[in-house]
Coordinates of C-alpha atoms in Angstrom, one line a residue:
M1 CA 157.6 75.6 87.0
E2 CA 154.6 74.3 84.8
T3 CA 155.0 70.9 86.9
T4 CA 155.1 72.4 90.4
H5 CA 152.1 74.4 89.3
E6 CA 150.1 71.3 87.9
S7 CA 151.7 69.5 91.2
S8 CA 150.0 72.2 93.4
K9 CA 146.6 72.3 91.6
Q10 CA 146.4 68.8 91.9
T11 CA 147.1 69.2 95.7
L12 CA 144.6 71.9 96.2
C13 CA 141.9 70.0 94.2
S14 CA 142.6 66.6 96.1
A15 CA 141.9 68.8 99.2
Q16 CA 138.5 69.2 98.5
P17 CA 135.6 67.1 98.9
A18 CA 134.7 65.3 95.4
K19 CA 130.9 65.0 96.9
P20 CA 129.6 67.4 99.6
Y21 CA 126.9 65.1 99.7
A22 CA 128.8 61.9 100.7
F23 CA 128.3 60.0 103.8
S24 CA 130.2 61.4 106.5
R25 CA 130.2 60.2 110.2
K26 CA 131.5 63.4 111.9
V27 CA 128.7 65.3 110.0
F28 CA 126.2 63.0 110.9
C29 CA 127.1 63.2 114.3
E30 CA 127.3 66.9 114.4
G31 CA 123.7 66.8 113.3
M32 CA 122.7 64.4 116.1
R33 CA 124.5 66.9 118.6
D34 CA 122.8 70.0 117.3
G35 CA 119.6 68.4 117.5
V36 CA 119.4 67.2 121.1
P37 CA 118.0 70.6 122.3
I38 CA 115.6 70.7 119.5
A39 CA 114.3 67.1 120.0
L40 CA 114.1 68.1 123.9
G41 CA 112.0 70.8 122.5
Y42 CA 110.1 69.1 120.3
F43 CA 108.9 66.8 123.1
A44 CA 107.6 69.2 125.1
V45 CA 105.8 71.1 122.2
S46 CA 104.3 67.7 121.1
F47 CA 103.2 66.7 124.5
S48 CA 100.3 69.3 124.7
L49 CA 99.7 68.7 120.9
G50 CA 99.1 65.4 122.0
I51 CA 96.4 66.7 124.3
A52 CA 94.3 68.4 121.0
A53 CA 94.6 64.9 119.8
R54 CA 93.1 63.1 122.9
T55 CA 90.5 65.6 122.1
A56 CA 90.2 64.1 118.6
G57 CA 89.8 60.7 119.5
F58 CA 93.2 59.5 118.4
T59 CA 94.7 56.7 120.2
P60 CA 98.6 56.8 121.7
L61 CA 99.3 55.0 118.1
Q62 CA 97.4 57.1 115.5
G63 CA 98.9 60.2 117.3
F64 CA 102.3 58.9 116.9
V65 CA 102.2 57.9 113.5
A66 CA 100.1 61.5 113.0
S67 CA 102.9 63.5 114.0
L68 CA 105.7 61.6 112.4
L69 CA 104.2 62.3 109.2
N70 CA 103.6 65.8 109.6
N71 CA 106.1 67.4 112.0
A72 CA 104.7 70.7 112.4
S73 CA 102.6 72.0 115.4
A74 CA 100.4 74.6 113.6
G75 CA 99.5 72.2 110.8
E76 CA 98.9 69.1 112.9
Y77 CA 96.5 71.6 115.7
A78 CA 94.5 72.8 113.0
A79 CA 94.2 69.2 111.4
F80 CA 93.1 68.0 115.0
A81 CA 90.8 70.7 115.9
L82 CA 88.6 69.8 112.6
I83 CA 88.8 66.2 112.8
A84 CA 87.3 66.4 116.3
S85 CA 84.7 68.9 114.7
G86 CA 84.0 66.5 111.9
A87 CA 85.4 68.3 108.9
T88 CA 85.5 66.8 105.7
Y89 CA 89.1 65.2 104.6
L90 CA 89.2 68.3 102.2
E91 CA 88.8 71.0 104.8
V92 CA 91.8 69.2 106.5
A93 CA 93.8 69.1 104.0
I94 CA 93.1 73.1 102.7
I95 CA 93.7 74.0 106.4
T96 CA 96.8 71.9 107.1
L97 CA 98.2 73.5 103.6
I98 CA 97.9 76.8 104.5
A99 CA 98.9 76.3 108.2
N100 CA 102.0 74.6 106.3
A101 CA 102.7 76.9 103.3
R102 CA 105.7 78.4 105.1
Y103 CA 107.8 75.4 104.8
L104 CA 107.8 75.5 101.1
L105 CA 109.6 78.6 101.1
M106 CA 112.5 77.4 103.8
S107 CA 112.6 74.5 101.2
C108 CA 113.2 76.6 98.4
A109 CA 116.2 78.1 100.3
L110 CA 117.8 75.0 101.4
A111 CA 117.4 74.1 97.6
Q112 CA 120.1 76.8 96.9
R113 CA 122.8 75.0 99.2
F114 CA 122.6 71.7 97.7
A115 CA 125.5 70.8 95.8
P116 CA 125.3 70.2 92.0
G117 CA 124.8 66.8 91.4
T118 CA 123.1 65.8 94.9
P119 CA 120.8 63.1 94.2
F120 CA 117.1 63.6 94.2
F121 CA 116.3 61.4 96.9
H122 CA 118.8 63.4 99.5
R123 CA 116.5 66.4 98.8
L124 CA 113.3 64.7 99.1
I125 CA 113.9 63.2 102.2
I126 CA 115.1 66.7 103.7
G127 CA 111.9 68.1 102.4
Y128 CA 109.8 65.6 104.4
D129 CA 111.3 67.2 107.7
V130 CA 111.9 71.0 107.2
T131 CA 110.8 72.6 110.2
D132 CA 111.5 76.0 111.5
E133 CA 114.4 74.7 114.1
L134 CA 115.8 72.2 111.9
F135 CA 116.0 74.4 109.0
G136 CA 117.9 77.3 111.3
I137 CA 120.5 74.7 112.1
T138 CA 121.2 73.7 108.6
I139 CA 120.8 77.1 106.8
A140 CA 123.5 78.3 109.0
R141 CA 126.4 75.7 108.4
P142 CA 128.9 77.4 105.9
G143 CA 129.5 75.8 102.5
W144 CA 127.5 73.5 100.3
L145 CA 124.5 71.5 102.3
N146 CA 125.5 67.9 103.3
P147 CA 122.1 66.0 103.9
F148 CA 123.7 63.9 106.4
Y149 CA 124.1 66.9 108.7
T150 CA 120.1 67.1 108.7
Y151 CA 119.7 63.6 109.0
G152 CA 121.3 63.8 112.2
A153 CA 119.4 66.0 113.6
I154 CA 116.0 64.4 111.9
A155 CA 117.0 60.9 113.7
L156 CA 116.6 62.6 117.0
A157 CA 114.1 65.3 116.6
A158 CA 111.2 63.3 114.6
P159 CA 111.1 60.5 116.9
A160 CA 110.9 62.7 119.9
W161 CA 108.0 65.1 118.3
A162 CA 106.0 61.9 117.6
A163 CA 106.6 60.1 121.0
G164 CA 105.6 63.6 122.9
T165 CA 102.5 63.8 120.8
A166 CA 101.8 60.0 121.9
C167 CA 102.6 60.8 125.5
G168 CA 100.2 63.7 125.6
I169 CA 97.5 61.7 124.4
I170 CA 98.1 59.1 127.3
A171 CA 98.4 61.8 130.0
G172 CA 95.2 63.3 128.6
N173 CA 93.4 59.7 129.0
L174 CA 94.9 60.4 132.9
L175 CA 94.0 64.1 133.6
Q176 CA 90.5 65.7 132.8
Q177 CA 91.1 69.1 131.4
T178 CA 89.7 72.2 132.9
Y179 CA 90.2 75.5 131.7
N180 CA 89.7 78.8 133.8
I181 CA 91.0 81.6 131.9
A182 CA 92.0 84.7 134.0
D183 CA 92.6 86.6 130.8
T184 CA 88.6 86.3 129.7
M185 CA 87.4 86.4 133.4
I186 CA 85.9 90.3 133.1
V187 CA 84.1 89.5 130.0
G188 CA 83.3 86.0 130.8
Q189 CA 82.3 86.3 134.2
F190 CA 80.5 89.7 134.3
L191 CA 79.1 89.9 131.2
G192 CA 78.3 86.6 130.0
S193 CA 78.3 84.0 127.2
A194 CA 77.6 85.8 124.4
P195 CA 79.6 88.8 125.3
L196 CA 82.4 86.1 125.7
A197 CA 82.3 84.4 122.1
A198 CA 82.0 87.9 120.7
V199 CA 85.4 89.1 122.5
G200 CA 86.8 85.8 121.3
S201 CA 85.8 85.8 117.8
A202 CA 87.0 89.4 117.2
Y203 CA 90.2 88.3 118.8
T204 CA 91.0 85.7 116.6
L205 CA 90.4 88.2 113.4
M206 CA 92.3 91.0 115.0
T207 CA 95.2 88.1 115.9
L208 CA 95.6 87.6 111.8
L209 CA 95.2 91.4 111.3
T210 CA 98.1 92.4 113.8
S211 CA 100.4 89.7 112.9
I212 CA 100.6 91.2 109.5
L213 CA 101.7 94.8 110.8
I214 CA 104.1 92.5 113.7
G215 CA 106.0 90.4 111.1
L216 CA 106.6 93.7 108.6
C217 CA 108.0 95.3 111.8
M218 CA 110.1 92.2 112.9
G219 CA 111.5 92.1 109.4
S220 CA 112.2 96.0 109.2
G221 CA 114.2 95.4 112.5
V222 CA 116.1 92.8 111.2
V223 CA 117.5 95.0 108.5
F224 CA 118.1 98.1 111.1
S225 CA 120.1 95.6 113.3
Q226 CA 122.3 94.5 110.3
L227 CA 122.9 98.0 109.6
Y228 CA 123.6 98.7 112.8
G229 CA 125.7 96.1 113.4
A230 CA 127.6 97.1 110.2
K231 CA 127.8 100.7 111.7
E232 CA 126.0 102.6 109.2
L233 CA 124.1 104.8 110.9
E234 CA 122.9 107.0 108.1
R235 CA 121.6 104.2 105.5
M236 CA 119.6 103.2 109.1
R237 CA 118.4 106.4 109.7
T238 CA 117.2 106.2 106.1
A239 CA 115.9 102.6 106.2
I240 CA 113.7 103.7 109.4
A241 CA 112.2 106.6 107.8
N242 CA 111.2 104.0 104.6
A243 CA 110.0 101.5 106.3
F244 CA 108.2 103.8 108.5
I245 CA 106.0 105.3 105.6
L246 CA 105.5 102.1 104.0
I247 CA 104.0 100.1 106.8
A248 CA 102.1 102.9 108.1
L249 CA 100.1 103.0 104.7
L250 CA 100.0 99.4 104.7
A251 CA 98.6 99.7 108.1
I252 CA 95.8 102.3 107.1
V253 CA 95.0 100.6 104.2
L254 CA 94.8 97.3 106.3
E255 CA 92.2 99.1 108.8
L256 CA 90.2 100.5 106.1
A257 CA 89.7 97.3 104.3
A258 CA 88.8 96.0 107.5
Y259 CA 86.2 98.7 108.4
G260 CA 85.0 98.4 104.8
L261 CA 84.6 94.5 104.9
L262 CA 82.9 94.3 108.7
E263 CA 79.6 93.1 108.0
Q264 CA 81.2 90.6 105.3
I265 CA 83.5 89.2 107.8
I266 CA 81.1 88.5 110.1
R267 CA 78.9 86.7 108.2
W268 CA 82.4 84.6 107.1
L269 CA 82.7 83.8 110.4
N270 CA 79.4 81.8 111.2
I271 CA 78.7 84.3 113.8
P272 CA 75.0 83.6 115.3
D273 CA 72.5 85.9 115.7
E274 CA 72.6 86.6 119.4
V275 CA 76.4 87.5 119.4
I276 CA 76.1 89.9 116.3
P277 CA 75.2 93.0 118.0
D278 CA 78.3 92.4 120.4
I279 CA 80.9 91.8 117.9
R280 CA 79.7 94.4 115.7
V281 CA 80.1 97.2 118.2
Y282 CA 83.4 95.3 119.4
L283 CA 85.1 95.2 116.2
Q284 CA 84.0 99.4 115.0
I285 CA 85.8 100.3 118.2
I286 CA 88.8 97.9 118.7
L287 CA 89.9 98.1 114.8
F288 CA 90.9 101.8 115.8
G289 CA 93.8 99.8 117.5
I290 CA 95.5 98.8 114.4
L291 CA 97.1 101.7 114.2
A292 CA 98.2 101.9 117.5
T293 CA 99.6 98.2 117.2
F294 CA 101.7 99.4 113.9
I295 CA 103.3 101.9 116.4
Y296 CA 104.3 100.5 119.4
N297 CA 106.2 97.0 117.0
F298 CA 107.7 99.1 114.6
F299 CA 109.4 101.7 117.3
A300 CA 110.3 98.6 119.3
A301 CA 112.0 97.0 116.4
A302 CA 114.0 100.0 116.0
L303 CA 114.8 100.1 119.4
R304 CA 115.9 96.1 120.0
S305 CA 117.5 96.9 116.5
V306 CA 120.2 98.7 118.8
G307 CA 119.7 96.3 121.8
N308 CA 117.5 98.4 123.8
S309 CA 114.7 95.8 124.8
A310 CA 114.1 96.8 128.3
V311 CA 112.2 100.2 127.5
T312 CA 109.9 98.4 125.4
L313 CA 108.9 95.9 128.2
Y314 CA 108.5 98.5 130.6
F315 CA 105.9 100.3 128.0
L316 CA 104.2 97.1 127.4
L317 CA 103.7 96.3 131.1
F318 CA 102.3 99.9 131.7
S319 CA 99.9 99.1 129.1
S320 CA 98.6 95.8 130.2
L321 CA 98.2 97.5 133.7
L322 CA 96.3 100.4 132.1
N323 CA 94.1 97.7 130.2
I324 CA 93.3 95.9 133.5
G325 CA 91.9 98.9 135.0
L326 CA 90.5 100.4 132.2
D327 CA 88.5 97.0 131.5
L328 CA 87.1 97.2 135.4
L329 CA 86.6 100.6 135.2
F330 CA 84.3 100.9 132.0
V331 CA 82.5 97.2 132.1
L332 CA 82.0 97.3 135.9
A333 CA 81.5 100.7 137.2
F334 CA 80.3 102.5 133.8
H335 CA 78.1 99.3 132.6
W336 CA 79.7 99.9 128.4
G337 CA 79.5 96.3 128.3
V338 CA 82.0 94.9 125.3
A339 CA 82.2 98.4 124.1
G340 CA 84.0 99.2 127.5
A341 CA 86.5 96.3 126.9
A342 CA 87.1 97.4 123.2
I343 CA 87.4 101.0 124.5
A344 CA 90.0 100.1 127.3
T345 CA 92.2 98.3 124.9
V346 CA 92.4 101.2 122.3
I347 CA 93.1 103.6 125.0
A348 CA 95.8 101.9 126.7
Q349 CA 97.1 100.8 123.1
F350 CA 97.4 104.5 122.0
A351 CA 99.0 105.3 125.8
I352 CA 102.3 103.2 125.3
G353 CA 103.6 106.2 123.9
I354 CA 107.0 104.1 122.6
G355 CA 107.7 106.3 119.8
I356 CA 107.8 109.5 122.0
Y357 CA 110.3 108.0 124.0
F358 CA 112.2 107.1 120.5
F359 CA 112.4 110.6 119.2
R360 CA 113.1 112.4 122.5
R361 CA 115.6 109.6 123.8
Q362 CA 117.1 108.2 120.9
P363 CA 118.4 110.9 118.5
M364 CA 121.1 108.7 117.1
L365 CA 118.7 107.0 115.1
R366 CA 116.1 109.6 114.2
P367 CA 115.5 110.2 110.8
R368 CA 116.9 113.7 109.1
R369 CA 115.1 115.4 106.4
E370 CA 117.7 113.9 103.9
N371 CA 116.3 110.6 105.2
L372 CA 113.0 110.7 104.3
R373 CA 113.7 110.4 100.4
L374 CA 112.6 107.2 99.0
N375 CA 115.5 104.8 98.9
V376 CA 114.3 101.8 96.3
P377 CA 117.2 99.8 96.8
L378 CA 116.9 100.1 100.6
L379 CA 113.2 99.6 100.4
R380 CA 113.3 96.4 98.0
R381 CA 115.7 94.8 100.8
I382 CA 113.2 95.8 103.6
S383 CA 110.5 94.2 101.8
S384 CA 112.0 91.1 100.8
V385 CA 113.0 90.5 104.5
S386 CA 109.3 91.9 105.7
L387 CA 107.1 90.3 103.4
L388 CA 108.6 86.9 104.6
T389 CA 108.4 87.8 108.1
S390 CA 104.5 88.9 107.6
V391 CA 103.6 85.6 106.0
Q392 CA 105.4 83.6 108.8
Q393 CA 103.6 85.5 111.4
S394 CA 100.3 85.6 110.0
I395 CA 99.9 82.3 108.1
M396 CA 99.0 80.6 111.3
N397 CA 96.9 82.5 112.7
F398 CA 95.0 82.9 109.3
G399 CA 94.3 78.9 110.2
I400 CA 93.2 79.6 113.7
L401 CA 90.5 82.1 112.1
M402 CA 89.3 79.6 109.7
I403 CA 89.0 76.9 112.9
Q404 CA 87.2 79.7 114.3
G405 CA 84.6 79.9 111.9
L406 CA 83.9 76.3 112.0
V407 CA 83.7 76.3 115.8
N408 CA 81.1 79.3 115.6
D409 CA 78.6 77.2 114.5
F410 CA 78.5 75.0 117.6
G411 CA 76.7 77.8 119.7
L412 CA 77.6 79.8 122.4
N413 CA 79.1 77.6 125.0
V414 CA 81.6 76.3 122.4
M415 CA 82.6 79.7 121.2
A416 CA 83.3 80.5 124.7
A417 CA 85.2 77.1 125.5
F418 CA 87.5 78.1 122.3
T419 CA 88.0 81.7 123.2
A420 CA 89.8 80.0 126.6
G421 CA 91.7 78.0 124.5
V422 CA 93.0 80.1 122.5
K423 CA 93.9 82.8 125.2
I424 CA 96.1 79.8 126.8
D425 CA 97.6 78.7 123.9
S426 CA 98.7 82.7 122.8
F427 CA 99.7 83.0 126.3
A428 CA 102.0 79.8 126.2
Y429 CA 103.9 80.4 122.8
S430 CA 104.0 84.1 122.8
P431 CA 107.1 84.3 124.8
A432 CA 108.7 81.5 122.6
Q433 CA 108.1 83.7 119.9
D434 CA 109.8 86.8 121.7
F435 CA 113.0 84.4 122.1
A436 CA 112.9 84.2 118.5
N437 CA 112.3 87.9 117.9
G438 CA 115.5 88.7 120.3
F439 CA 117.4 85.8 118.5
A440 CA 116.8 87.6 115.3
T441 CA 118.1 91.0 116.1
Y442 CA 121.1 89.4 117.8
V443 CA 121.8 87.3 114.4
A444 CA 121.1 90.4 112.4
Q445 CA 123.6 92.4 114.4
N446 CA 126.3 90.1 114.1
A447 CA 125.9 89.1 110.5
G448 CA 126.0 92.9 109.8
A449 CA 129.5 92.9 111.6
G450 CA 130.5 90.0 110.2
N451 CA 131.0 88.1 113.3
T452 CA 129.8 84.6 112.4
E453 CA 131.4 82.4 115.0
R454 CA 128.9 84.1 117.3
V455 CA 126.3 83.8 115.2
R456 CA 126.9 79.9 115.2
K457 CA 127.1 80.0 119.0
G458 CA 124.3 82.1 119.7
I459 CA 122.3 79.5 117.8
R460 CA 123.1 76.6 120.2
T461 CA 122.6 79.0 123.3
A462 CA 119.2 80.5 121.9
A463 CA 118.0 77.1 121.1
L464 CA 118.8 75.4 124.5
M465 CA 117.6 78.6 125.9
S466 CA 114.1 78.1 123.9
V467 CA 113.9 74.5 124.9
V468 CA 114.1 75.1 129.0
F469 CA 111.7 77.5 128.3
C470 CA 109.0 75.6 126.1
A471 CA 109.6 72.8 128.4
V472 CA 108.7 74.6 131.7
I473 CA 105.6 76.7 130.0
S474 CA 104.3 73.5 128.4
V475 CA 104.2 71.3 131.9
A476 CA 102.9 74.5 133.8
V477 CA 100.2 74.9 131.2
F478 CA 99.2 71.1 131.7
L479 CA 99.5 71.0 135.2
L480 CA 97.2 74.5 136.1
A481 CA 95.1 74.0 133.0

């Protein structure tokens, strides 16, 4: 019996790979297979990035090398914009570090997946190209991380990113870029450059503030989806109540802090004197909308967690149409200037009514009195996810706000042009972010239910859908610019 037991043990041990980090052609090819849709998406996105590099004076070769060494859109866009404005090396380094800080967190997560004894150079090489997409497909693989899987994906993704930037620069040398933004037509065309510059500078600030809350709501939605997938509805109701109270308090603190530091923020953004009256009035009104943004995004996350994403779209469409109509009324008919544009936005935000729908039509998820008690373990779980998503959502917008402060030194025309560029950028990447938000809900639900196979299949499908969409929108923005 002892001999049989020993032989069984030896057979079991021999079936396990001695070195999980050893080279495997099969694993490498799997990485290349999963890297194909990522590479296609990278080429499309970096093609648009090449236009910014061309504006900064880069040659195709310089753009290729820059993208090969810095595989991150936010960091590169910030660096190209700073270089174009004549910023110092230190400013470029600091902004690039801020824009890419989230990859440090991803690298820390990947480091936990390496088998003991994995050589340091494997960690170093993978750390060179930790991106959102490569992190996603790598962290989803079961067991210890075989670095050759990631190498296979990098072998396609990194050259495609660099090649896309070079092609974008070449195309930018052939085509003259013009910007005519529909979003800013009402303020820009009917009020002039100074009001447009005020609205643009305020927009970057509001985007940063709201992205903090949006990230917190998204992270909470992930926990809601996990509990819903695990059919723990009672704990889900408690999570909704605890998360709402927590994020509502943070939204109030954020709004009060913004009002208290309003004058300092205006000075920090280097707002020209002729723009200060407009931006002060606009911000004093538009900051009321922070709470409305929280309400919409929180209940939208809760509804998406149970698969009801259509109704959030209907509410948002209604709010957008109402905003346009009120803009025209207040600006053109009542002649309220930028104050009218701000009032229209705040009214549209509070009129969205999604919270009312949630409580009337979703009694299954409506928290009861017993759910209003503080649940520390559940709150800790929500906080651990929400804080990470909040940092990820806001860090790029913080970089754009820093760039806005530099742009404002160049006068009204440059400020207005930058406003148009930021609006185009937001329009182009927002749907891609929504793909990610929807996919996060899908993954969380299936992870909560233990359906890991559906998670793996969903990763491939979502990556392909995102790639196709990003390719189409990048080409459309480029051709219609």
